[in-house]
Amino acid sequence: MWLDRDASRGEAYEWPGSRIKDRAQLVRRTRSNALLLSTAGTDNHPQLSPPFHWFCRNLWLINPEEQRTQRESETTSARR
């Protein structure tokens, strides 16, 4: 785990270890209604931009019926 965020705590962010660089700047720039990963990705943070962009490319928000045939086709080809 790289970080844990809980707004109800005194310290909203908990950073286990020292893997993430520029933590103070990330905290300052992240709005209370924003995800830290989104802020880091849009700011081109050297460590957190790659996972941010992975989610942008690979996370699909779907409706059960919209694009059903396309999703079935991609699932079938991925299983081969």
Short mmCIF file of C-alpha atoms in Angstrom, two decimals:
data_model
loop_
_atom_site.label_atom_id
_atom_site.label_comp_id
_atom_site.label_asym_id
_atom_site.label_seq_id
_atom_site.Cartn_x
_atom_site.Cartn_y
_atom_site.Cartn_z
CA MET A 1 0.00 0.00 0.00
CA TRP A 2 1.37 3.41 -0.98
CA LEU A 3 -1.04 5.56 1.00
CA ASP A 4 -4.25 5.57 2.99
CA ARG A 5 -6.59 8.56 3.05
CA ASP A 6 -9.31 9.10 5.64
CA ALA A 7 -10.71 12.62 5.96
CA SER A 8 -12.10 11.86 9.43
CA ARG A 9 -8.59 11.43 10.88
CA GLY A 10 -6.45 14.29 12.13
CA GLU A 11 -3.85 13.43 9.52
CA ALA A 12 -5.92 12.66 6.43
CA TYR A 13 -3.05 10.84 4.67
CA GLU A 14 -1.04 7.96 6.03
CA TRP A 15 2.12 7.12 4.06
CA PRO A 16 3.61 3.76 5.03
CA GLY A 17 7.28 3.74 4.12
CA SER A 18 9.05 6.38 2.08
CA ARG A 19 8.36 5.24 -1.47
CA ILE A 20 6.36 8.26 -2.67
CA LYS A 21 8.35 11.42 -3.33
CA ASP A 22 7.01 14.99 -3.02
CA ARG A 23 4.29 13.94 -0.56
CA ALA A 24 3.73 17.38 0.97
CA GLN A 25 3.21 18.93 -2.46
CA LEU A 26 0.75 16.18 -3.44
CA VAL A 27 -1.28 16.72 -0.27
CA ARG A 28 -1.37 20.51 -0.79
CA ARG A 29 -2.47 20.20 -4.40
CA THR A 30 -5.16 17.53 -3.85
CA ARG A 31 -8.60 19.04 -3.27
CA SER A 32 -10.79 17.51 -0.57
CA ASN A 33 -13.16 16.14 -3.23
CA ALA A 34 -10.42 14.78 -5.52
CA LEU A 35 -8.40 11.60 -5.66
CA LEU A 36 -4.71 11.95 -4.95
CA LEU A 37 -3.95 9.64 -7.88
CA SER A 38 -5.89 11.93 -10.24
CA THR A 39 -4.03 14.98 -9.00
CA ALA A 40 -0.68 13.21 -9.32
CA GLY A 41 -1.51 11.99 -12.82
CA THR A 42 -2.58 15.36 -14.14
CA ASP A 43 0.52 16.93 -12.56
CA ASN A 44 2.76 14.31 -14.24
CA HIS A 45 4.12 13.01 -10.94
CA PRO A 46 7.03 10.72 -11.95
CA GLN A 47 5.92 7.79 -9.76
CA LEU A 48 2.14 8.07 -9.83
CA SER A 49 1.47 9.11 -13.42
CA PRO A 50 1.98 5.58 -14.82
CA PRO A 51 -0.69 3.96 -12.58
CA PHE A 52 -3.02 6.93 -13.20
CA HIS A 53 -2.70 6.50 -16.97
CA TRP A 54 -3.13 2.73 -16.66
CA PHE A 55 -6.50 3.28 -14.98
CA CYS A 56 -7.46 5.86 -17.63
CA ARG A 57 -6.78 3.32 -20.39
CA ASN A 58 -8.08 0.17 -18.73
CA LEU A 59 -10.96 1.05 -16.40
CA TRP A 60 -14.32 0.84 -18.13
CA LEU A 61 -17.51 2.27 -16.72
CA ILE A 62 -20.23 0.17 -18.26
CA ASN A 63 -23.96 -0.16 -18.51
CA PRO A 64 -25.03 -3.82 -18.70
CA GLU A 65 -26.48 -3.45 -22.19
CA GLU A 66 -24.47 -0.66 -23.81
CA GLN A 67 -21.69 -2.00 -26.03
CA ARG A 68 -22.54 -5.54 -24.97
CA THR A 69 -21.49 -7.20 -28.22
CA GLN A 70 -18.18 -5.31 -28.25
CA ARG A 71 -17.43 -6.33 -24.64
CA GLU A 72 -18.35 -9.96 -25.34
CA SER A 73 -16.07 -9.99 -28.37
CA GLU A 74 -13.15 -8.48 -26.43
CA THR A 75 -13.67 -10.89 -23.55
CA THR A 76 -13.72 -13.84 -25.93
CA SER A 77 -10.53 -12.73 -27.69
CA ALA A 78 -8.78 -12.06 -24.35
CA ARG A 79 -9.50 -15.61 -23.20
CA ARG A 80 -7.71 -17.16 -26.21
#
